[in-house]
XYZ file of C-alpha atoms in Angstrom:
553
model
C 0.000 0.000 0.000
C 1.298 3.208 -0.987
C 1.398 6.315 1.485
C -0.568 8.029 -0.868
C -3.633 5.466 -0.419
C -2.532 6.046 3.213
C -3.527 8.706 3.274
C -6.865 8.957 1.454
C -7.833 6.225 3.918
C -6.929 8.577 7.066
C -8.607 11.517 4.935
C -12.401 9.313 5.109
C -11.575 8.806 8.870
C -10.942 12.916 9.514
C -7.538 11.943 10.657
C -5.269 14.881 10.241
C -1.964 13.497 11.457
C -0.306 11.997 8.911
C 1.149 7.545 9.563
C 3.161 6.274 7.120
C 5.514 3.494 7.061
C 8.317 4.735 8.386
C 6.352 5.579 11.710
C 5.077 2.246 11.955
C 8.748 0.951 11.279
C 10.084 2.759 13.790
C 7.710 1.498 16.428
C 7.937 -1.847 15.410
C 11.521 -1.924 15.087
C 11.232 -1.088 18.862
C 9.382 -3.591 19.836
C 11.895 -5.929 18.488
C 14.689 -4.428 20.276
C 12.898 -5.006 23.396
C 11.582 -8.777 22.553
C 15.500 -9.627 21.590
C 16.712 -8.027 25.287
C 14.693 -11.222 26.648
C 14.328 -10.159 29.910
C 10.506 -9.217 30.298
C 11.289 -5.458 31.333
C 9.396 -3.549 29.153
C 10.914 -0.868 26.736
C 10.013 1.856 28.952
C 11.422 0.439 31.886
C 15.274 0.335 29.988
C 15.056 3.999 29.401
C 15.571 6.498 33.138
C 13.103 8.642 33.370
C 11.027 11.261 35.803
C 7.419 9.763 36.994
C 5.260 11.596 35.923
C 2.481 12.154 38.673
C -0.652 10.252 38.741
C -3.122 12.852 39.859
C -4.861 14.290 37.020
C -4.041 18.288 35.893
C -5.848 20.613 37.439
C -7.753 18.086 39.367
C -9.646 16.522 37.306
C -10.133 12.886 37.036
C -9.447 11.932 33.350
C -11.960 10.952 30.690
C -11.651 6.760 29.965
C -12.750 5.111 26.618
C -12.546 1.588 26.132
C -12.369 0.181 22.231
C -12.799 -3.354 22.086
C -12.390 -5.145 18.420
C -13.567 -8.212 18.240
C -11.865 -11.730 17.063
C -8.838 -10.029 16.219
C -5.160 -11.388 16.182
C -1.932 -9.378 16.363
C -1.129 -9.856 13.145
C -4.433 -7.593 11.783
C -2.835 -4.720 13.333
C 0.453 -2.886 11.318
C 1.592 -1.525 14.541
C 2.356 -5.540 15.304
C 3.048 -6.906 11.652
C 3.761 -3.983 9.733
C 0.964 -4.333 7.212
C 1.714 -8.041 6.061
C -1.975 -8.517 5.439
C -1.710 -6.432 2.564
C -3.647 -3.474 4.439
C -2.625 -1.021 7.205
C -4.529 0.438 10.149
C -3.087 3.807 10.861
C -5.829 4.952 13.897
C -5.186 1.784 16.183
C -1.203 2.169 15.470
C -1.601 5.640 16.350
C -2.941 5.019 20.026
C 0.312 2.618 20.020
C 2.384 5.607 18.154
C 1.377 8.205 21.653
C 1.201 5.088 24.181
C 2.534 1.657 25.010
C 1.465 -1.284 23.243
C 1.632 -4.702 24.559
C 3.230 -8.571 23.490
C 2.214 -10.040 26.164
C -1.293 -9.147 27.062
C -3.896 -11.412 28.185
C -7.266 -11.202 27.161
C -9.641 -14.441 27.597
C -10.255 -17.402 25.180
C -13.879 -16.667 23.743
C -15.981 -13.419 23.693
C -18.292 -13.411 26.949
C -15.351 -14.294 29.053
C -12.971 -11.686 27.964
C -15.653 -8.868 28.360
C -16.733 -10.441 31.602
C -12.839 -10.161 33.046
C -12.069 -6.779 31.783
C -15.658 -5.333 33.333
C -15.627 -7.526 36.623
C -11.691 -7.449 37.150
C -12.217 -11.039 38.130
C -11.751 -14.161 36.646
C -14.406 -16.462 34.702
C -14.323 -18.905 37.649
C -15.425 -16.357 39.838
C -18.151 -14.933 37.378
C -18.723 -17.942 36.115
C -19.225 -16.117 32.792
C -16.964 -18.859 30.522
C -19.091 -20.093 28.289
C -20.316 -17.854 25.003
C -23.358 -16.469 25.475
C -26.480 -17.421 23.872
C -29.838 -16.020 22.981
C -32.140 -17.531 25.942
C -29.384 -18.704 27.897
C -29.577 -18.409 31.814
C -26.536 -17.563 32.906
C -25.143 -13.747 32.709
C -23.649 -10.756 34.823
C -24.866 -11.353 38.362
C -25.585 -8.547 40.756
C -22.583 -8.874 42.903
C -20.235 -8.523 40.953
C -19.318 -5.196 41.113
C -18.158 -3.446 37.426
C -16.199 -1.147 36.987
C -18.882 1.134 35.815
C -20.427 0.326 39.353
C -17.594 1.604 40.753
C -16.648 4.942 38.901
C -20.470 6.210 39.415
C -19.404 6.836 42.785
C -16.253 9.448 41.865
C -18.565 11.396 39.697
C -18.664 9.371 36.191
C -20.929 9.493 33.817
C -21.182 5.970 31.726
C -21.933 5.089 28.415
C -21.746 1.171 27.007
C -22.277 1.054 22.911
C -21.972 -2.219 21.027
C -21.429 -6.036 21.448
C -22.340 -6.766 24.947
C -22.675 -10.314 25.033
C -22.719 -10.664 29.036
C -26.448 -12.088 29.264
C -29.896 -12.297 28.000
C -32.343 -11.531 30.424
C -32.864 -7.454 31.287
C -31.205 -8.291 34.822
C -28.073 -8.952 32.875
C -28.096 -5.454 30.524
C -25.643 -2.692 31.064
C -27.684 -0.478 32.792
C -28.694 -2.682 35.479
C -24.625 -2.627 36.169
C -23.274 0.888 36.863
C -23.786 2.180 33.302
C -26.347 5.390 32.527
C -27.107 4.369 28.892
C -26.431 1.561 26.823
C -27.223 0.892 22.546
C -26.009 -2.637 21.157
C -26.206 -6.182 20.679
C -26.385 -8.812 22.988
C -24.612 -11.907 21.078
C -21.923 -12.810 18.761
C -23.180 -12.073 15.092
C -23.129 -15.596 13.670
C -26.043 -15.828 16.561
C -27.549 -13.322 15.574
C -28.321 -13.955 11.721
C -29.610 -17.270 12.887
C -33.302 -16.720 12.118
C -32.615 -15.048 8.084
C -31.130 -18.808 7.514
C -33.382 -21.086 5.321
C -33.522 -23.751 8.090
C -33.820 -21.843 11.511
C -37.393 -23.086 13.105
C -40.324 -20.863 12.212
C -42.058 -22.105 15.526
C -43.222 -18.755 17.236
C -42.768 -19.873 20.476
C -39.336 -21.169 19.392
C -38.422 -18.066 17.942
C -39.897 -16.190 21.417
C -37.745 -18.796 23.996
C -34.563 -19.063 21.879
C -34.140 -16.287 19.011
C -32.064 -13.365 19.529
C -33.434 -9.914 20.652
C -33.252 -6.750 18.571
C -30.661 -3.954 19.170
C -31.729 -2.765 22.291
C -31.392 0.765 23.705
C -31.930 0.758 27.091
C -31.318 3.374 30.189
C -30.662 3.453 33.432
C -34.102 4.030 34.794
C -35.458 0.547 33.011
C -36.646 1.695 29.849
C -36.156 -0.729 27.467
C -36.141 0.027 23.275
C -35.918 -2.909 20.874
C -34.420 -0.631 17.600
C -35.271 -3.938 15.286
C -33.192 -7.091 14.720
C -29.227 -6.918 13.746
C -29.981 -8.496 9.877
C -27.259 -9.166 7.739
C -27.881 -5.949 5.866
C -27.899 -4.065 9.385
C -24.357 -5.730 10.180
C -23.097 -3.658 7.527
C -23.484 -0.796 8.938
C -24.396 -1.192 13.210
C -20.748 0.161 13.907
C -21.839 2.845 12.579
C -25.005 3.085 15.121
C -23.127 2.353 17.827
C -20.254 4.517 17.102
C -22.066 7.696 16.571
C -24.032 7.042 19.859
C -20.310 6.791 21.535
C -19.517 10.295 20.167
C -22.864 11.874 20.960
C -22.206 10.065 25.176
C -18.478 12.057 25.033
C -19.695 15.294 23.185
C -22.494 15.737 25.766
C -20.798 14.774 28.723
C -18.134 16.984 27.833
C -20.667 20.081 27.040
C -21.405 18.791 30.728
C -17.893 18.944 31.717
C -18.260 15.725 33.698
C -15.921 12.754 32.994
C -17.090 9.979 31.509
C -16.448 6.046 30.864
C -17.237 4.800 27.302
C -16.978 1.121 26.716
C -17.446 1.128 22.893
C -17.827 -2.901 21.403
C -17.413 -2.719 17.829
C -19.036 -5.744 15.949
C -16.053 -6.056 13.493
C -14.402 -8.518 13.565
C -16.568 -11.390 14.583
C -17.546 -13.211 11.568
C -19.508 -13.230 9.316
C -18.259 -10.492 8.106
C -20.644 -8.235 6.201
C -19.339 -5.127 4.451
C -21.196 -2.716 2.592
C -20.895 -2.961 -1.255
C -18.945 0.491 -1.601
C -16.164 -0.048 1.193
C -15.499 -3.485 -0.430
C -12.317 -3.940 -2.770
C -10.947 -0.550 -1.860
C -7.844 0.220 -4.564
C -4.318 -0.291 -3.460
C -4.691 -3.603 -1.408
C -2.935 -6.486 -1.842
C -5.557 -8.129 0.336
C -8.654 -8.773 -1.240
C -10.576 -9.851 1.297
C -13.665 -8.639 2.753
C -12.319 -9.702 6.066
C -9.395 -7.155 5.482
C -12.026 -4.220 4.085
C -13.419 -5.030 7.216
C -10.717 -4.568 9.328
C -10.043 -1.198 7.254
C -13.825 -0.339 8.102
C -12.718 -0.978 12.056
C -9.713 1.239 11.836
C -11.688 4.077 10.309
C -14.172 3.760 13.345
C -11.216 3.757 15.486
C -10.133 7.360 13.770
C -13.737 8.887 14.069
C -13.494 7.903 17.719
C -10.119 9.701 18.109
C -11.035 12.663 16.196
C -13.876 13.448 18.401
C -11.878 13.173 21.809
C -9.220 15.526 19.740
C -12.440 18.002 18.556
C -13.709 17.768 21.889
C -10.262 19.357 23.183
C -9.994 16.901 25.743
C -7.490 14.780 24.173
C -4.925 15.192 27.032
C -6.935 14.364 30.016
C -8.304 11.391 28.539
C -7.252 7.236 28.573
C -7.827 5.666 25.500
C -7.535 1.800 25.520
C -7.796 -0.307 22.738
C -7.769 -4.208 22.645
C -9.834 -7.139 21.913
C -11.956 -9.796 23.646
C -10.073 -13.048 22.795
C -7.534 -14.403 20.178
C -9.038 -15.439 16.297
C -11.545 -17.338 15.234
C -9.894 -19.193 12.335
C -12.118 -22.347 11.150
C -14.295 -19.227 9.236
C -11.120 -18.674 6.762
C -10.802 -16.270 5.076
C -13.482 -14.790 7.259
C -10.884 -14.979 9.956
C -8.428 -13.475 12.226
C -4.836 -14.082 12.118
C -2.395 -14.491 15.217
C 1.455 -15.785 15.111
C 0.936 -17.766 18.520
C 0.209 -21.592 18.606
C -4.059 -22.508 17.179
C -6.415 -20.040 17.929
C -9.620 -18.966 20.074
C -11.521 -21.380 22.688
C -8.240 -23.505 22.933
C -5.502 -23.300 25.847
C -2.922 -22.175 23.553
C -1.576 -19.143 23.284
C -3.810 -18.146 20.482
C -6.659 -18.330 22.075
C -5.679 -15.547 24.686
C -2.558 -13.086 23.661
C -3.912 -10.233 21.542
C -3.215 -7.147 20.752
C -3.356 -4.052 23.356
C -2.561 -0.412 23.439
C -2.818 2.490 25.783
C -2.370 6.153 25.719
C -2.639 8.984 28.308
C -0.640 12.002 27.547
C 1.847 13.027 29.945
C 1.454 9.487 31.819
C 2.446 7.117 29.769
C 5.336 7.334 27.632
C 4.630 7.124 24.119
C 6.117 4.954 21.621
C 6.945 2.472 24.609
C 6.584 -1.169 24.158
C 6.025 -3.355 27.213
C 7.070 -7.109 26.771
C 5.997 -7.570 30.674
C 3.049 -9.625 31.441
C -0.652 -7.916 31.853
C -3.992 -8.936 31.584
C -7.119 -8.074 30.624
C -8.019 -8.566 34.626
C -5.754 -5.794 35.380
C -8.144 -2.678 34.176
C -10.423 -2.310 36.725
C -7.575 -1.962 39.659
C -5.434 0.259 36.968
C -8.329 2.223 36.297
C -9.502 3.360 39.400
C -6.492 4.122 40.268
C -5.996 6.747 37.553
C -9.656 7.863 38.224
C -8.429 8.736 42.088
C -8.970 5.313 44.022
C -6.071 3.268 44.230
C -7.085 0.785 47.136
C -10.489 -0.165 45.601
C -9.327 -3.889 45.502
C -8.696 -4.176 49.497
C -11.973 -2.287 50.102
C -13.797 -5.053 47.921
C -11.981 -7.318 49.811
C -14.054 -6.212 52.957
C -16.918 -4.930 51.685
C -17.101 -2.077 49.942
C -20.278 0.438 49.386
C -20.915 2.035 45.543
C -23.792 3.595 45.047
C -27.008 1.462 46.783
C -25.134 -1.941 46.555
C -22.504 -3.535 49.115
C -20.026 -5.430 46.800
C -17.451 -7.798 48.894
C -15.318 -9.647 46.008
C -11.814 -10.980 45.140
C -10.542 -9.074 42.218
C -7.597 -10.749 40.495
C -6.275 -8.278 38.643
C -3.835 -5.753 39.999
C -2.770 -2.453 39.375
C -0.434 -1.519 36.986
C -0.629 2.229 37.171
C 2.590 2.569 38.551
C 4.446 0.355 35.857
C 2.324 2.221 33.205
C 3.600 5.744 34.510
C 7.203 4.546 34.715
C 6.737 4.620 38.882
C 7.678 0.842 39.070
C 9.843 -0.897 36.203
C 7.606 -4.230 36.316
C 4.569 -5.775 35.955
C 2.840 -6.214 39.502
C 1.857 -9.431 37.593
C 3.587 -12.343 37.556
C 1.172 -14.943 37.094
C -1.827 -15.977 34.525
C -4.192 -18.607 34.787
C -5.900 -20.040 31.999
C -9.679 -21.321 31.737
C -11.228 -23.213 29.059
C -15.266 -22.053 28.320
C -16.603 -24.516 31.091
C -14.569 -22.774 33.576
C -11.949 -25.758 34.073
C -8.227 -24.507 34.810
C -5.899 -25.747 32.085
C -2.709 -23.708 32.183
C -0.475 -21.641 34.329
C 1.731 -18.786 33.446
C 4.227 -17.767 35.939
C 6.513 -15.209 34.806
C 8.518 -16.325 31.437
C 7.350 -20.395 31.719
C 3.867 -22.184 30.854
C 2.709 -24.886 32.239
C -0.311 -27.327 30.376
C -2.536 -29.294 32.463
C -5.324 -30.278 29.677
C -4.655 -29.227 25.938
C -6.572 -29.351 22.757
C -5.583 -31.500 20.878
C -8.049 -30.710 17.543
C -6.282 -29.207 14.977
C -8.603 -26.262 13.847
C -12.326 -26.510 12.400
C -15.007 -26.792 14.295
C -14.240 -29.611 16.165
C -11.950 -26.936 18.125
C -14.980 -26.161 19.588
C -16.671 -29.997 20.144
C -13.948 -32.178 21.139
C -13.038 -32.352 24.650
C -9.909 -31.433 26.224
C -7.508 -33.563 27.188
C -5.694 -33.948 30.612
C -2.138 -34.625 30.689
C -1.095 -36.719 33.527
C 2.738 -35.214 33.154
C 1.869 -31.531 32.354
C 4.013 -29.680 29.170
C 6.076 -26.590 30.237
C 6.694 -24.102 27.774
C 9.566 -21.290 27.793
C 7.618 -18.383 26.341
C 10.959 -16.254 25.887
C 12.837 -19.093 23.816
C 9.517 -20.620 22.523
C 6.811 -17.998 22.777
C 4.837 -20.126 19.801
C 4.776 -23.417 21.767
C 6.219 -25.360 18.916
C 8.573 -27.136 20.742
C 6.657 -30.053 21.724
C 6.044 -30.333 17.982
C 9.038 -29.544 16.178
C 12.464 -31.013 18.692
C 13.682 -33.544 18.840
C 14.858 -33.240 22.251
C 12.182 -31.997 24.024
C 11.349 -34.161 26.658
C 15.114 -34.098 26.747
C 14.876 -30.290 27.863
C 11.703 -30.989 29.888
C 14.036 -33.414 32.508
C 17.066 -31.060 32.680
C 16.097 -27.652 32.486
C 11.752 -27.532 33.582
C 10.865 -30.521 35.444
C 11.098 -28.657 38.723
C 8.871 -25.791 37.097
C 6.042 -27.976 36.819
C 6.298 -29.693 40.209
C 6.041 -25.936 41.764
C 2.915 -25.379 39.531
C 0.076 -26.734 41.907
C 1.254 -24.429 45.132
C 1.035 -21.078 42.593
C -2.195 -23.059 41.471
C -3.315 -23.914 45.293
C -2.747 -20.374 46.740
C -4.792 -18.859 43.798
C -7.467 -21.222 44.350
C -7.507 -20.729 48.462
C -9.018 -17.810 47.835
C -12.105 -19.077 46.526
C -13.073 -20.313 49.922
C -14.145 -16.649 51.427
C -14.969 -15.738 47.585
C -16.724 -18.095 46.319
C -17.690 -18.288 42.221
C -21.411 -16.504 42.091
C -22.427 -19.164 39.399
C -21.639 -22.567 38.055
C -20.201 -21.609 34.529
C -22.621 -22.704 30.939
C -22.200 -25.929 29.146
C -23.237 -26.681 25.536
C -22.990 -30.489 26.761
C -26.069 -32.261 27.914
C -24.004 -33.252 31.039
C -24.986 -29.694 33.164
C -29.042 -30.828 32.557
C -28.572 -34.826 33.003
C -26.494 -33.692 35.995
C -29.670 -31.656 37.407
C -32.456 -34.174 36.931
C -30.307 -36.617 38.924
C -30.431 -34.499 41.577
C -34.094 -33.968 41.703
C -34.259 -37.944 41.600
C -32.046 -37.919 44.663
C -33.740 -35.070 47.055
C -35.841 -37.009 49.337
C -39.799 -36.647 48.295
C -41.488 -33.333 50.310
């Protein structure tokens, strides 16, 4: 792609600032540097500098928006690959450009849990929110599980969710019923929700009532409740749109207001199937040609309309812009898929499944052009945060109880806050540790610092059957080095493996269940709220053997 076509693309998003490839280069060449230092510090935390202070300017608490893709891999974003999809998206590389930008960030493994641990700040054991959701299924946000909406009302926030929501079905479950004001989007995953336009879906009303997907809703916080009409095929084309707009009318009027706000904005793209409108398909000057990758050029132009209102709005510098994605790619849809360099893909243990891409900008804070190679998660944003927003001990006081708003909320978070290794206060992660959960909530893996270990794997090689075979438990776990082997190929490719596994990472393994067994003491004063969804029959055969066994009333 030529900068000239560069341009015109940043041109349709109102971008002024010019990205070409050098920038992109530049950054990328850093975050090379920094991966070939191999010792997890970050780029930021090689080069001395001043902290800057965490209290906002002039006392004001700063502006957050959240930007959640969806689906997509590391490799769909030039900051991270440099435009080897044939296409380049110069808006997301420019939060990386005037921020930090991640390699090893953690989101989840499928789309309800990685929404459900970057709202909750807890993990899908806890929650219990593992499983995708599904029109008419019960399970979904419960109310004590405090958000982090829920807990930014309290210092004065206005809050604004727009999008994919895809944390429950039932009106308990919405947005607004959990710390936010207003709320416009969808509640499932899109292949859901073209379901009923398919020329087999059951044309049984009361089917279609119990089990089909609700409209678009737009709901607020004082229960009102608008169905805008179903998310079609043809409206899929164009619902980013929708929801984007209503993101930019929640800033522009909060900021009229001069109030600071929290906008969660869930773009659509890039779940598939993707559906692009027939003028933004085949744009000139791509080698792609892909409507996955006009797509992905659709996202990145959102992305810029986004950023050009905060810029318009003059509140650029006092606001946190965070951009990152639910889970790793779904790939059995190729070419209608995401693309990631790490081992198989989403709804697996690899490391597919759950590294993806992740920026963050705050002028002044955070250093820009800084790449962090330390180890965060998705978990980590509600502690981080809060902190920036003025409460930095809001995990020990939900440790004991803690009062926001008309609820009590006592709960374990498990993320921590990174503030201080964002702002160059501390030069590591205050994370060391990541544990991974399949979508029925089992623990599979272990990440302590620079080694993996695998308890159950999946062994399906892509397709579908990703998503219907069972896991399998390994009765000698596999320990990866994700600094020599960050791909987990080694168990595929050496020859001496197993040779390396005796010498050099049998004892990592045999320390594995005391990290495991302290994480999972804590589960005894904070226990998970719900049992986590199954698509198996075993959950329901499970319950009517219990009803056969409760002695007769």
């Amino acid at each position: 792609m030529s900068e000239k076509n560069l341009s015109r693309e940043q041109q349709d998003t109102g971008e002024e600032r010019s990205v070409n490839r050098r920038d992109i280069l530049l950054s990328g060449t850093a975050m090379a540097l920094t991966s070939m230092a191999g010792t997890g510090a970050s780029a930021q935390a090689q080069q001395p500098q001043t902290a800057p202070s965490v209290s906002p300017a002039s006392g004001q608490r700063p502006n957050i928006l959240v930007i959640f893709g969806d689906d997509i891999g590391q490799t769909n974003i030039s900051a991270y690959s440099f435009g080897v999809m044939g296409y380049l998206t110069p808006n997301i590389d420019r939060i990386a450009r005037e921020g930090m930008m991640f390699t090893d960030y953690y989101a989840e493994q499928s789309c309800t849990a990685g929404r459900s641990t970057f709202i909750t700040g807890q993990c899908t054991l806890r929650t219990g929110l593992s499983k995708v959701g599904m029109p008419g299924a019960t399970v979904g946000l419960q109310a004590r599980d405090a958000t982090l909406a829920e807990l930014l009302k309290p210092l004065g926030y206005a809050t604004g969710q727009f999008g994919k929501n895809h944390l429950g079905d039932r009106d308990e479950y919405l947005p607004t019923a959990h710390g936010f004001d207003e709320f416009f989007g969808n509640l499932y995953h899109l292949n859901a929700e073209e379901d009923p336009e398919n020329h087999f879906y059951p044309q049984d009303p009361e089917f279609r009532k119990r089990f089909g997907p609700r409209g678009v809703l737009k709901t607020s916080v004082d229960g009102r409740i608008e169905d805008t009409g179903p998310l079609t095929k043809k409206r899929m084309e164009t619902i980013d749109d929708e929801t984007s707009a209503a993101a930019i009318d929640f800033m522009q009027r909060q900021a009229r207001a001069n109030k600071p706000f929290f906008c969660w904005f869930n773009s659509t793209r890039m779940h598939f199937r993707t559906h692009v409108r027939p003028e933004h398909r085949d744009k000139p000057g791509l080698t792609s040609r892909t409507e996955y990758a006009d797509g992905m050029i659709e996202h990145d132009a959102h992305i810029g309309q986004l950023l050009k209102a905060v810029d318009d709005l003059g509140i650029a510098g006092n606001t946190i812009v965070l951009y990152t994605t639910d889970n790793g790619p779904h790939q059995n849809s190729w070419p209608d898929a995401g693309t990631t360099p790490f081992r198989s893909e989403k709804n697996t243990n690899w490391e597919g499944a759950f590294r993806v891409p992740c920026m963050i900008r705050w002028p002044g804070r955070i250093r820009p052009g800084s790449v962090s190679t330390e180890l965060i998660s998705g978990l980590d944003w509600v502690p981080t945060l809060m902190a920036a927003a003025g409460d930095p001990d809001i995990k020990d006081k939900l440790l004991r109880g803690h009062q926001a708003g008309t609820k009590t909320f006592k709960v374990h978070l498990d993320g921590y806050n990174q503030l201080p290794y964002l702002t160059g206060q501390q030069d590591r992660s205050a994370r060391k540790e990541f544990v991974y959960f399949d979508d029925d909530g089992d623990l599979v893996a272990l990440r302590y610092e620079n080694w993996k270990i695998v308890f159950d794997e999946q062994r399906a090689q892509g397709t579908m059957r990703i998503w219907a075979e069972p896991f399998t438990r390994l009765r000698v776990p596999k320990v990866f080095n994700l600094r020599s082997d960050p791909y987990e190929r080694a168990d595929i490719t050496s020859n001496t493996y197993y040779d390396w596994f005796m010498s050099d990472a049998a004892g990592v393994f045999l320390a594995a269940p005391t990290v495991v067994g302290q994480f999972l003491a804590t589960f005894k004063e904070y226990p998970p709220s719900q049992r986590a969804a199954s698509f198996s029959i075993d959950q329901l055969v499970e319950k009517m053997q219990r009803s056969f066994d409760a002695p007769a009333q």
